[in-house]
Amino acid sequence: MRYELRCRECHKSWGNVPQSVCEDCFSPLEVTYDYDSLGRLFTREKIAQGPPSIWRYSALLPLPDSHQPTLPVGFTPLFKAPALARRIGAKHLYIKNDAVCLPTLSFKDRVVAVALANARAFGFDTVSCSSTGNLANATAAQGARGGFKCWIFIPADLEPAKIVGTQVFGAQLVRISGSYDQVNRLCSQIADEHRWGFVNVNLRPYYAEGSKTFGYEIAEQLGWRLPDNVVCPMAGGSLIVKIQKAFQELIQLGLVEPKPVKFFGAQATGCCPISTAVKLGNSEIEPQKPSTIARSLAIGNPADGHYAIKAIRESGGWSEDVSDREIVNSIRLLAESEGIFTETAGGVTVACARKLYKLDRILPEETTVLAITGNGLKTSDAVAGEYELEQPIAPRLVDFNAYLESTFSFPAAVGA
Ligand SMILES: *Cc1c(COP(=O)(O)O)cnc(C)c1O
Ligand SMILES: [Zn+2]
């Protein structure tokens, strides 16, 4: 067997089953690989011959042998951000831009692609999830393409674009009047009663492995080098942990030079259980009741919080959180400086990065990658109120010239 589930704490093997918790000690299960036999399959040359998508890393993903990928998920651009760097006091700043991840414009497409490959292998005809929005979009889209029936559970008051962006795929959308954490608890109960593949409940160990591809791509796109720092938004805390796992695997398999990488977690102050624990020096999460515009990160009791804290602390990193005002300012800053419209989660990343440079937690000379994980068109309401809609003018040159005269300058850029 190329991979199997093992308990993170007692290390008992569970084979490959749709299950996320060890029945012996109730700790989370994780996919582990036979790295000795993988060395030959996972080389720079083999990867370079693969498709421009997450499937180039298939050898290190938990994919059944029968899996035939048909969607070009991932392999999003990584590029230098010199103008943003100047604005926040950085020098070697990169953006990893999953605002353009296919098919639904967030990094959640990566995790769903891997989860649904396993849903198929386990014989589920219905897939499902609890979601703060982006996971709903990704599950509904890829579920439709894969011919699955699809049930999606969300807090009732999500952003309109994330609701329509789920319904349009024909998914059965169940709105719950409650927080994400309540929605998620309900889904665990439903998963016990129905034979459905919940991508982030009973398929969670497989789902989470999809996030590693974000890390593999960073390393490959930097020319098979690791950065000094990664700044990553956190909801359940899975992505940041899996980027670290990806880097460790690349080192273990000899694809990159060993190097310490610091991990910096980013949250909204209105929901910051992980950054609070890091700042207080606690190793466990104290659940919070979320209240922030960063809805995609609004998980008050993050499933992987404990491991996210560990990844941050053991790497020598740190975690920050920022106000809704700072999130909006930073969405604008990223758009005006680099031409990227990110959603609120991306605003959290940029705002926290700014703070981390200011606090000298990150030094300008270091190579730092910002994880931009979602698209601004899905949360445009967050910034719509920032702009006035002027009165239209008549389609005549004289009117335009009059308008031009009345306009002495463009509105000032934010956050100067
Ligand atoms: C879900 C999500 C995250 C955080 O992912 P976790 O793995 O749950 O920490 C970050 N950004 C966006 C846009 C998301 O949708
Ligand atoms: Zn166990």
GROMACS .gro file of C-alpha atoms and ligand atoms in nm:
model
  432
    1MET     CA    1   0.000   0.000   0.000
    2ARG     CA    2   0.145   0.338  -0.106
    3TYR     CA    3  -0.037   0.529   0.173
    4GLU     CA    4  -0.270   0.474   0.465
    5LEU     CA    5  -0.429   0.646   0.761
    6ARG     CA    6  -0.242   0.653   1.088
    7CYS     CA    7  -0.328   0.811   1.422
    8ARG     CA    8  -0.132   1.130   1.481
    9GLU     CA    9  -0.083   1.048   1.848
   10CYS     CA   10  -0.084   0.669   1.911
   11HIS     CA   11   0.034   0.593   1.553
   12LYS     CA   12  -0.204   0.300   1.508
   13SER     CA   13  -0.268   0.213   1.140
   14TRP     CA   14  -0.623   0.220   1.014
   15GLY     CA   15  -0.578   0.135   0.645
   16ASN     CA   16  -0.787   0.343   0.404
   17VAL     CA   17  -1.135   0.413   0.537
   18PRO     CA   18  -1.370   0.714   0.542
   19GLN     CA   19  -1.287   0.807   0.900
   20SER     CA   20  -1.109   1.102   1.059
   21VAL     CA   21  -1.065   1.006   1.425
   22CYS     CA   22  -0.874   0.723   1.595
   23GLU     CA   23  -1.123   0.497   1.771
   24ASP     CA   24  -0.864   0.406   2.032
   25CYS     CA   25  -0.750   0.750   2.150
   26PHE     CA   26  -0.984   0.994   1.966
   27SER     CA   27  -0.694   1.184   1.805
   28PRO     CA   28  -0.708   1.286   1.438
   29LEU     CA   29  -0.599   1.045   1.165
   30GLU     CA   30  -0.346   1.150   0.905
   31VAL     CA   31  -0.235   1.003   0.572
   32THR     CA   32   0.117   0.861   0.587
   33TYR     CA   33   0.324   0.737   0.295
   34ASP     CA   34   0.588   0.477   0.230
   35TYR     CA   35   0.855   0.736   0.159
   36ASP     CA   36   1.125   0.476   0.086
   37SER     CA   37   0.943   0.346  -0.219
   38LEU     CA   38   0.833   0.697  -0.320
   39GLY     CA   39   1.180   0.836  -0.381
   40ARG     CA   40   1.192   0.696  -0.735
   41LEU     CA   41   0.844   0.825  -0.827
   42PHE     CA   42   0.878   1.174  -0.688
   43THR     CA   43   1.173   1.346  -0.853
   44ARG     CA   44   1.210   1.695  -0.999
   45GLU     CA   45   1.228   1.544  -1.350
   46LYS     CA   46   0.913   1.332  -1.311
   47ILE     CA   47   0.725   1.630  -1.168
   48ALA     CA   48   0.836   1.855  -1.455
   49GLN     CA   49   0.691   1.604  -1.702
   50GLY     CA   50   0.351   1.615  -1.530
   51PRO     CA   51   0.056   1.842  -1.615
   52PRO     CA   52   0.045   2.208  -1.498
   53SER     CA   53  -0.189   2.126  -1.209
   54ILE     CA   54  -0.185   1.960  -0.867
   55TRP     CA   55  -0.182   1.625  -1.048
   56ARG     CA   56   0.190   1.667  -1.117
   57TYR     CA   57   0.233   1.579  -0.747
   58SER     CA   58   0.005   1.272  -0.758
   59ALA     CA   59   0.276   1.042  -0.623
   60LEU     CA   60   0.258   1.225  -0.288
   61LEU     CA   61  -0.120   1.252  -0.272
   62PRO     CA   62  -0.361   0.988  -0.140
   63LEU     CA   63  -0.515   0.898  -0.476
   64PRO     CA   64  -0.659   0.556  -0.558
   65ASP     CA   65  -0.483   0.380  -0.848
   66SER     CA   66  -0.804   0.402  -1.050
   67HIS     CA   67  -0.813   0.784  -1.024
   68GLN     CA   68  -0.832   0.966  -1.360
   69PRO     CA   69  -0.806   1.342  -1.303
   70THR     CA   70  -1.002   1.551  -1.552
   71LEU     CA   71  -0.980   1.901  -1.401
   72PRO     CA   72  -0.671   2.125  -1.409
   73VAL     CA   73  -0.686   2.227  -1.043
   74GLY     CA   74  -0.410   2.441  -0.892
   75PHE     CA   75  -0.062   2.531  -1.020
   76THR     CA   76  -0.153   2.895  -0.966
   77PRO     CA   77   0.096   3.178  -1.021
   78LEU     CA   78   0.370   3.271  -0.775
   79PHE     CA   79   0.524   3.610  -0.843
   80LYS     CA   80   0.723   3.892  -0.692
   81ALA     CA   81   0.527   4.179  -0.542
   82PRO     CA   82   0.769   4.473  -0.548
   83ALA     CA   83   0.513   4.753  -0.518
   84LEU     CA   84   0.340   4.593  -0.222
   85ALA     CA   85   0.684   4.520  -0.075
   86ARG     CA   86   0.773   4.890  -0.083
   87ARG     CA   87   0.445   4.977   0.087
   88ILE     CA   88   0.490   4.738   0.378
   89GLY     CA   89   0.864   4.761   0.432
   90ALA     CA   90   0.959   4.432   0.266
   91LYS     CA   91   1.224   4.353   0.006
   92HIS     CA   92   1.184   3.996  -0.117
   93LEU     CA   93   0.810   3.952  -0.115
   94TYR     CA   94   0.616   3.694  -0.318
   95ILE     CA   95   0.247   3.631  -0.365
   96LYS     CA   96   0.106   3.284  -0.420
   97ASN     CA   97  -0.219   3.366  -0.593
   98ASP     CA   98  -0.497   3.114  -0.536
   99ALA     CA   99  -0.753   3.383  -0.609
  100VAL     CA  100  -0.731   3.229  -0.958
  101CYS     CA  101  -0.736   2.862  -0.858
  102LEU     CA  102  -0.968   2.656  -1.080
  103PRO     CA  103  -1.250   2.577  -1.092
  104THR     CA  104  -1.399   2.803  -0.816
  105LEU     CA  105  -1.131   3.064  -0.739
  106SER     CA  106  -1.007   2.957  -0.398
  107PHE     CA  107  -0.751   2.713  -0.259
  108LYS     CA  108  -1.042   2.490  -0.148
  109ASP     CA  109  -1.048   2.348  -0.501
  110ARG     CA  110  -0.726   2.164  -0.412
  111VAL     CA  111  -0.867   1.987  -0.108
  112VAL     CA  112  -1.196   1.899  -0.274
  113ALA     CA  113  -1.022   1.746  -0.576
  114VAL     CA  114  -0.838   1.501  -0.351
  115ALA     CA  115  -1.141   1.435  -0.128
  116LEU     CA  116  -1.372   1.351  -0.420
  117ALA     CA  117  -1.120   1.110  -0.571
  118ASN     CA  118  -1.152   0.918  -0.245
  119ALA     CA  119  -1.530   0.961  -0.223
  120ARG     CA  120  -1.549   0.783  -0.557
  121ALA     CA  121  -1.316   0.501  -0.446
  122PHE     CA  122  -1.516   0.448  -0.124
  123GLY     CA  123  -1.834   0.416  -0.331
  124PHE     CA  124  -2.019   0.725  -0.208
  125ASP     CA  125  -2.285   0.855  -0.450
  126THR     CA  126  -2.349   1.165  -0.237
  127VAL     CA  127  -2.087   1.418  -0.125
  128SER     CA  128  -2.132   1.687   0.135
  129CYS     CA  129  -1.959   1.943   0.354
  130SER     CA  130  -2.000   2.204   0.623
  131SER     CA  131  -1.858   2.529   0.491
  132THR     CA  132  -1.781   2.895   0.550
  133GLY     CA  133  -1.835   2.949   0.175
  134ASN     CA  134  -1.541   2.854  -0.042
  135LEU     CA  135  -1.556   2.485   0.042
  136ALA     CA  136  -1.926   2.491  -0.050
  137ASN     CA  137  -1.844   2.639  -0.392
  138ALA     CA  138  -1.565   2.390  -0.460
  139THR     CA  139  -1.763   2.084  -0.344
  140ALA     CA  140  -2.073   2.185  -0.541
  141ALA     CA  141  -1.877   2.250  -0.864
  142GLN     CA  142  -1.658   1.943  -0.856
  143GLY     CA  143  -1.946   1.731  -0.725
  144ALA     CA  144  -2.153   1.833  -1.027
  145ARG     CA  145  -1.874   1.753  -1.269
  146GLY     CA  146  -1.813   1.420  -1.099
  147GLY     CA  147  -2.179   1.320  -1.118
  148PHE     CA  148  -2.227   1.312  -0.739
  149LYS     CA  149  -2.539   1.414  -0.552
  150CYS     CA  150  -2.440   1.705  -0.335
  151TRP     CA  151  -2.560   1.837   0.002
  152ILE     CA  152  -2.404   2.156   0.136
  153PHE     CA  153  -2.446   2.294   0.489
  154ILE     CA  154  -2.366   2.659   0.564
  155PRO     CA  155  -2.436   2.927   0.825
  156ALA     CA  156  -2.747   3.108   0.694
  157ASP     CA  157  -2.588   3.453   0.666
  158LEU     CA  158  -2.296   3.388   0.428
  159GLU     CA  159  -2.208   3.635   0.152
  160PRO     CA  160  -2.460   3.631  -0.141
  161ALA     CA  161  -2.195   3.543  -0.401
  162LYS     CA  162  -2.092   3.237  -0.203
  163ILE     CA  163  -2.455   3.124  -0.175
  164VAL     CA  164  -2.538   3.167  -0.546
  165GLY     CA  165  -2.195   3.027  -0.628
  166THR     CA  166  -2.309   2.703  -0.462
  167GLN     CA  167  -2.669   2.689  -0.583
  168VAL     CA  168  -2.574   2.739  -0.948
  169PHE     CA  169  -2.416   2.392  -0.957
  170GLY     CA  170  -2.745   2.227  -0.862
  171ALA     CA  171  -2.638   2.140  -0.508
  172GLN     CA  172  -2.892   2.101  -0.229
  173LEU     CA  173  -2.804   2.397  -0.007
  174VAL     CA  174  -2.907   2.374   0.357
  175ARG     CA  175  -2.883   2.705   0.543
  176ILE     CA  176  -2.852   2.671   0.920
  177SER     CA  177  -2.931   2.951   1.159
  178GLY     CA  178  -2.617   2.916   1.367
  179SER     CA  179  -2.241   2.953   1.360
  180TYR     CA  180  -2.006   2.745   1.146
  181ASP     CA  181  -1.910   2.546   1.453
  182GLN     CA  182  -2.275   2.450   1.507
  183VAL     CA  183  -2.311   2.361   1.138
  184ASN     CA  184  -2.004   2.141   1.162
  185ARG     CA  185  -2.129   1.961   1.472
  186LEU     CA  186  -2.457   1.889   1.294
  187CYS     CA  187  -2.266   1.747   0.996
  188SER     CA  188  -2.075   1.506   1.223
  189GLN     CA  189  -2.410   1.376   1.346
  190ILE     CA  190  -2.550   1.346   0.992
  191ALA     CA  191  -2.234   1.163   0.883
  192ASP     CA  192  -2.305   0.897   1.147
  193GLU     CA  193  -2.653   0.834   1.004
  194HIS     CA  194  -2.609   0.867   0.626
  195ARG     CA  195  -2.357   0.699   0.399
  196TRP     CA  196  -2.237   1.028   0.254
  197GLY     CA  197  -1.886   1.143   0.183
  198PHE     CA  198  -1.838   1.458   0.390
  199VAL     CA  199  -1.521   1.609   0.248
  200ASN     CA  200  -1.423   1.779   0.576
  201VAL     CA  201  -1.570   1.525   0.821
  202ASN     CA  202  -1.524   1.155   0.737
  203LEU     CA  203  -1.299   1.228   0.436
  204ARG     CA  204  -1.103   1.498   0.622
  205PRO     CA  205  -0.763   1.319   0.632
  206TYR     CA  206  -0.770   1.287   0.251
  207TYR     CA  207  -0.909   1.638   0.198
  208ALA     CA  208  -0.635   1.791   0.411
  209GLU     CA  209  -0.359   1.634   0.200
  210GLY     CA  210  -0.476   1.843  -0.096
  211SER     CA  211  -0.343   2.151   0.083
  212LYS     CA  212   0.012   2.018   0.054
  213THR     CA  213   0.010   2.106  -0.316
  214PHE     CA  214   0.011   2.476  -0.219
  215GLY     CA  215   0.349   2.412  -0.053
  216TYR     CA  216   0.493   2.195  -0.331
  217GLU     CA  217   0.409   2.467  -0.582
  218ILE     CA  218   0.578   2.738  -0.376
  219ALA     CA  219   0.899   2.534  -0.363
  220GLU     CA  220   0.893   2.437  -0.731
  221GLN     CA  221   0.806   2.789  -0.847
  222LEU     CA  222   1.091   2.935  -0.641
  223GLY     CA  223   1.322   2.706  -0.843
  224TRP     CA  224   1.314   2.418  -0.592
  225ARG     CA  225   1.405   2.639  -0.299
  226LEU     CA  226   1.221   2.703   0.024
  227PRO     CA  227   1.136   3.056   0.134
  228ASP     CA  228   1.236   3.195   0.476
  229ASN     CA  229   0.877   3.271   0.576
  230VAL     CA  230   0.519   3.190   0.481
  231VAL     CA  231   0.226   3.406   0.595
  232CYS     CA  232  -0.092   3.201   0.583
  233PRO     CA  233  -0.456   3.274   0.673
  234MET     CA  234  -0.609   3.027   0.918
  235ALA     CA  235  -0.964   2.901   0.960
  236GLY     CA  236  -0.957   2.537   1.073
  237GLY     CA  237  -0.577   2.561   1.076
  238SER     CA  238  -0.522   2.284   0.822
  239LEU     CA  239  -0.357   2.473   0.533
  240ILE     CA  240  -0.067   2.612   0.738
  241VAL     CA  241   0.008   2.269   0.887
  242LYS     CA  242   0.002   2.103   0.546
  243ILE     CA  243   0.231   2.356   0.381
  244GLN     CA  244   0.479   2.273   0.655
  245LYS     CA  245   0.431   1.900   0.591
  246ALA     CA  246   0.487   1.957   0.217
  247PHE     CA  247   0.819   2.133   0.283
  248GLN     CA  248   0.930   1.859   0.523
  249GLU     CA  249   0.850   1.591   0.264
  250LEU     CA  250   1.047   1.777  -0.006
  251ILE     CA  251   1.346   1.792   0.228
  252GLN     CA  252   1.311   1.426   0.323
  253LEU     CA  253   1.296   1.320  -0.043
  254GLY     CA  254   1.593   1.540  -0.136
  255LEU     CA  255   1.405   1.773  -0.374
  256VAL     CA  256   1.512   2.086  -0.186
  257GLU     CA  257   1.804   2.178   0.039
  258PRO     CA  258   1.712   2.148   0.408
  259LYS     CA  259   1.628   2.487   0.550
  260PRO     CA  260   1.422   2.619   0.841
  261VAL     CA  261   1.104   2.797   0.730
  262LYS     CA  262   0.906   3.013   0.970
  263PHE     CA  263   0.528   2.992   0.960
  264PHE     CA  264   0.317   3.297   1.039
  265GLY     CA  265  -0.055   3.254   1.097
  266ALA     CA  266  -0.306   3.527   1.006
  267GLN     CA  267  -0.653   3.572   1.156
  268ALA     CA  268  -0.921   3.837   1.198
  269THR     CA  269  -0.941   3.983   1.549
  270GLY     CA  270  -1.315   3.904   1.537
  271CYS     CA  271  -1.227   3.533   1.527
  272CYS     CA  272  -0.872   3.459   1.637
  273PRO     CA  273  -0.861   3.150   1.858
  274ILE     CA  274  -0.530   3.037   1.708
  275SER     CA  275  -0.343   3.370   1.718
  276THR     CA  276  -0.469   3.426   2.072
  277ALA     CA  277  -0.326   3.091   2.183
  278VAL     CA  278   0.007   3.166   2.014
  279LYS     CA  279   0.030   3.507   2.180
  280LEU     CA  280  -0.059   3.366   2.523
  281GLY     CA  281   0.178   3.071   2.485
  282ASN     CA  282  -0.106   2.818   2.514
  283SER     CA  283  -0.092   2.489   2.328
  284GLU     CA  284  -0.470   2.435   2.320
  285ILE     CA  285  -0.754   2.638   2.168
  286GLU     CA  286  -1.007   2.829   2.365
  287PRO     CA  287  -1.314   2.845   2.135
  288GLN     CA  288  -1.449   3.189   2.036
  289LYS     CA  289  -1.775   3.322   1.901
  290PRO     CA  290  -1.688   3.475   1.561
  291SER     CA  291  -1.779   3.827   1.455
  292THR     CA  292  -1.585   3.947   1.150
  293ILE     CA  293  -1.625   4.026   0.782
  294ALA     CA  294  -1.368   3.753   0.712
  295ARG     CA  295  -1.641   3.492   0.696
  296SER     CA  296  -1.425   3.231   0.523
  297LEU     CA  297  -1.197   3.228   0.830
  298ALA     CA  298  -1.474   3.246   1.092
  299ILE     CA  299  -1.420   2.916   1.270
  300GLY     CA  300  -1.432   2.964   1.647
  301ASN     CA  301  -1.322   2.610   1.733
  302PRO     CA  302  -1.066   2.512   1.468
  303ALA     CA  303  -1.021   2.137   1.416
  304ASP     CA  304  -0.647   2.163   1.356
  305GLY     CA  305  -0.586   2.452   1.595
  306HIS     CA  306  -0.356   2.252   1.821
  307TYR     CA  307  -0.136   2.147   1.529
  308ALA     CA  308  -0.136   2.496   1.378
  309ILE     CA  309  -0.010   2.640   1.707
  310LYS     CA  310   0.262   2.375   1.710
  311ALA     CA  311   0.367   2.441   1.349
  312ILE     CA  312   0.393   2.814   1.418
  313ARG     CA  313   0.574   2.784   1.748
  314GLU     CA  314   0.821   2.510   1.653
  315SER     CA  315   0.915   2.693   1.332
  316GLY     CA  316   1.000   3.011   1.523
  317GLY     CA  317   0.712   3.198   1.360
  318TRP     CA  318   0.431   3.400   1.513
  319SER     CA  319   0.063   3.474   1.466
  320GLU     CA  320  -0.118   3.805   1.436
  321ASP     CA  321  -0.476   3.921   1.398
  322VAL     CA  322  -0.625   4.235   1.246
  323SER     CA  323  -0.944   4.441   1.264
  324ASP     CA  324  -1.210   4.446   0.993
  325ARG     CA  325  -1.097   4.801   0.906
  326GLU     CA  326  -0.742   4.680   0.850
  327ILE     CA  327  -0.874   4.392   0.636
  328VAL     CA  328  -1.061   4.631   0.405
  329ASN     CA  329  -0.762   4.866   0.382
  330SER     CA  330  -0.536   4.577   0.290
  331ILE     CA  331  -0.770   4.440   0.023
  332ARG     CA  332  -0.746   4.786  -0.135
  333LEU     CA  333  -0.371   4.805  -0.085
  334LEU     CA  334  -0.312   4.471  -0.261
  335ALA     CA  335  -0.543   4.569  -0.546
  336GLU     CA  336  -0.388   4.914  -0.595
  337SER     CA  337  -0.029   4.797  -0.567
  338GLU     CA  338  -0.031   4.458  -0.743
  339GLY     CA  339  -0.357   4.442  -0.938
  340ILE     CA  340  -0.498   4.149  -0.740
  341PHE     CA  341  -0.851   4.156  -0.602
  342THR     CA  342  -0.861   3.918  -0.308
  343GLU     CA  343  -1.140   3.827  -0.073
  344THR     CA  344  -1.146   3.912   0.297
  345ALA     CA  345  -0.915   3.621   0.384
  346GLY     CA  346  -0.649   3.771   0.155
  347GLY     CA  347  -0.700   4.104   0.326
  348VAL     CA  348  -0.627   3.929   0.654
  349THR     CA  349  -0.302   3.788   0.513
  350VAL     CA  350  -0.179   4.121   0.379
  351ALA     CA  351  -0.278   4.314   0.691
  352CYS     CA  352  -0.109   4.063   0.921
  353ALA     CA  353   0.204   4.063   0.703
  354ARG     CA  354   0.217   4.440   0.730
  355LYS     CA  355   0.197   4.411   1.107
  356LEU     CA  356   0.463   4.140   1.119
  357TYR     CA  357   0.708   4.358   0.926
  358LYS     CA  358   0.628   4.652   1.149
  359LEU     CA  359   0.693   4.442   1.461
  360ASP     CA  360   1.022   4.309   1.313
  361ARG     CA  361   0.885   3.957   1.338
  362ILE     CA  362   0.969   3.935   0.967
  363LEU     CA  363   1.283   4.108   0.837
  364PRO     CA  364   1.292   4.284   0.500
  365GLU     CA  365   1.586   4.085   0.357
  366GLU     CA  366   1.411   3.753   0.415
  367THR     CA  367   1.221   3.580   0.134
  368THR     CA  368   0.855   3.581   0.233
  369VAL     CA  369   0.554   3.429   0.059
  370LEU     CA  370   0.203   3.560   0.124
  371ALA     CA  371  -0.077   3.305   0.078
  372ILE     CA  372  -0.361   3.473  -0.111
  373THR     CA  373  -0.628   3.206  -0.092
  374GLY     CA  374  -0.949   3.346  -0.240
  375ASN     CA  375  -1.104   3.585  -0.492
  376GLY     CA  376  -1.241   3.931  -0.417
  377LEU     CA  377  -1.542   3.899  -0.645
  378LYS     CA  378  -1.693   3.661  -0.390
  379THR     CA  379  -1.685   3.919  -0.110
  380SER     CA  380  -1.719   4.243  -0.305
  381ASP     CA  381  -1.966   4.376  -0.047
  382ALA     CA  382  -1.676   4.407   0.196
  383VAL     CA  383  -1.528   4.691  -0.011
  384ALA     CA  384  -1.828   4.821  -0.208
  385GLY     CA  385  -1.906   5.073   0.066
  386GLU     CA  386  -1.561   5.227   0.026
  387TYR     CA  387  -1.648   5.386  -0.305
  388GLU     CA  388  -1.894   5.652  -0.407
  389LEU     CA  389  -2.086   5.608  -0.727
  390GLU     CA  390  -2.073   5.946  -0.899
  391GLN     CA  391  -2.356   6.088  -1.106
  392PRO     CA  392  -2.332   5.974  -1.471
  393ILE     CA  393  -2.248   6.236  -1.732
  394ALA     CA  394  -2.395   6.279  -2.080
  395PRO     CA  395  -2.204   6.115  -2.372
  396ARG     CA  396  -2.067   6.450  -2.497
  397LEU     CA  397  -1.707   6.573  -2.504
  398VAL     CA  398  -1.805   6.905  -2.353
  399ASP     CA  399  -1.955   6.726  -2.055
  400PHE     CA  400  -1.646   6.516  -2.013
  401ASN     CA  401  -1.426   6.826  -2.024
  402ALA     CA  402  -1.639   6.990  -1.761
  403TYR     CA  403  -1.612   6.674  -1.553
  404LEU     CA  404  -1.235   6.668  -1.599
  405GLU     CA  405  -1.208   7.026  -1.476
  406SER     CA  406  -1.411   6.946  -1.168
  407THR     CA  407  -1.184   6.652  -1.087
  408PHE     CA  408  -0.859   6.787  -0.955
  409SER     CA  409  -0.708   6.454  -0.847
  410PHE     CA  410  -0.776   6.086  -0.808
  411PRO     CA  411  -0.883   5.968  -0.463
  412ALA     CA  412  -0.585   5.914  -0.238
  413ALA     CA  413  -0.454   5.561  -0.207
  414VAL     CA  414  -0.532   5.398   0.125
  415GLY     CA  415  -0.300   5.320   0.407
  416ALA     CA  416  -0.018   5.553   0.307
  417LIG     C1  417  -1.086   2.781   0.423
  417LIG     C2  418  -1.004   2.897   0.386
  417LIG     C3  419  -0.882   2.927   0.451
  417LIG     C4  420  -0.828   2.851   0.570
  417LIG     O1  421  -0.816   2.715   0.557
  417LIG     P1  422  -0.791   2.616   0.679
  417LIG     O2  423  -0.719   2.506   0.615
  417LIG     O3  424  -0.928   2.578   0.728
  417LIG     O4  425  -0.713   2.688   0.785
  417LIG     C5  426  -0.809   3.034   0.404
  417LIG     N1  427  -0.852   3.111   0.303
  417LIG     C6  428  -0.968   3.088   0.240
  417LIG     C7  429  -1.009   3.180   0.132
  417LIG     C8  430  -1.049   2.981   0.279
  417LIG     O5  431  -1.164   2.960   0.216
  418ZN      ZN  432  -0.484   0.693   1.836
   0.00000   0.00000   0.00000
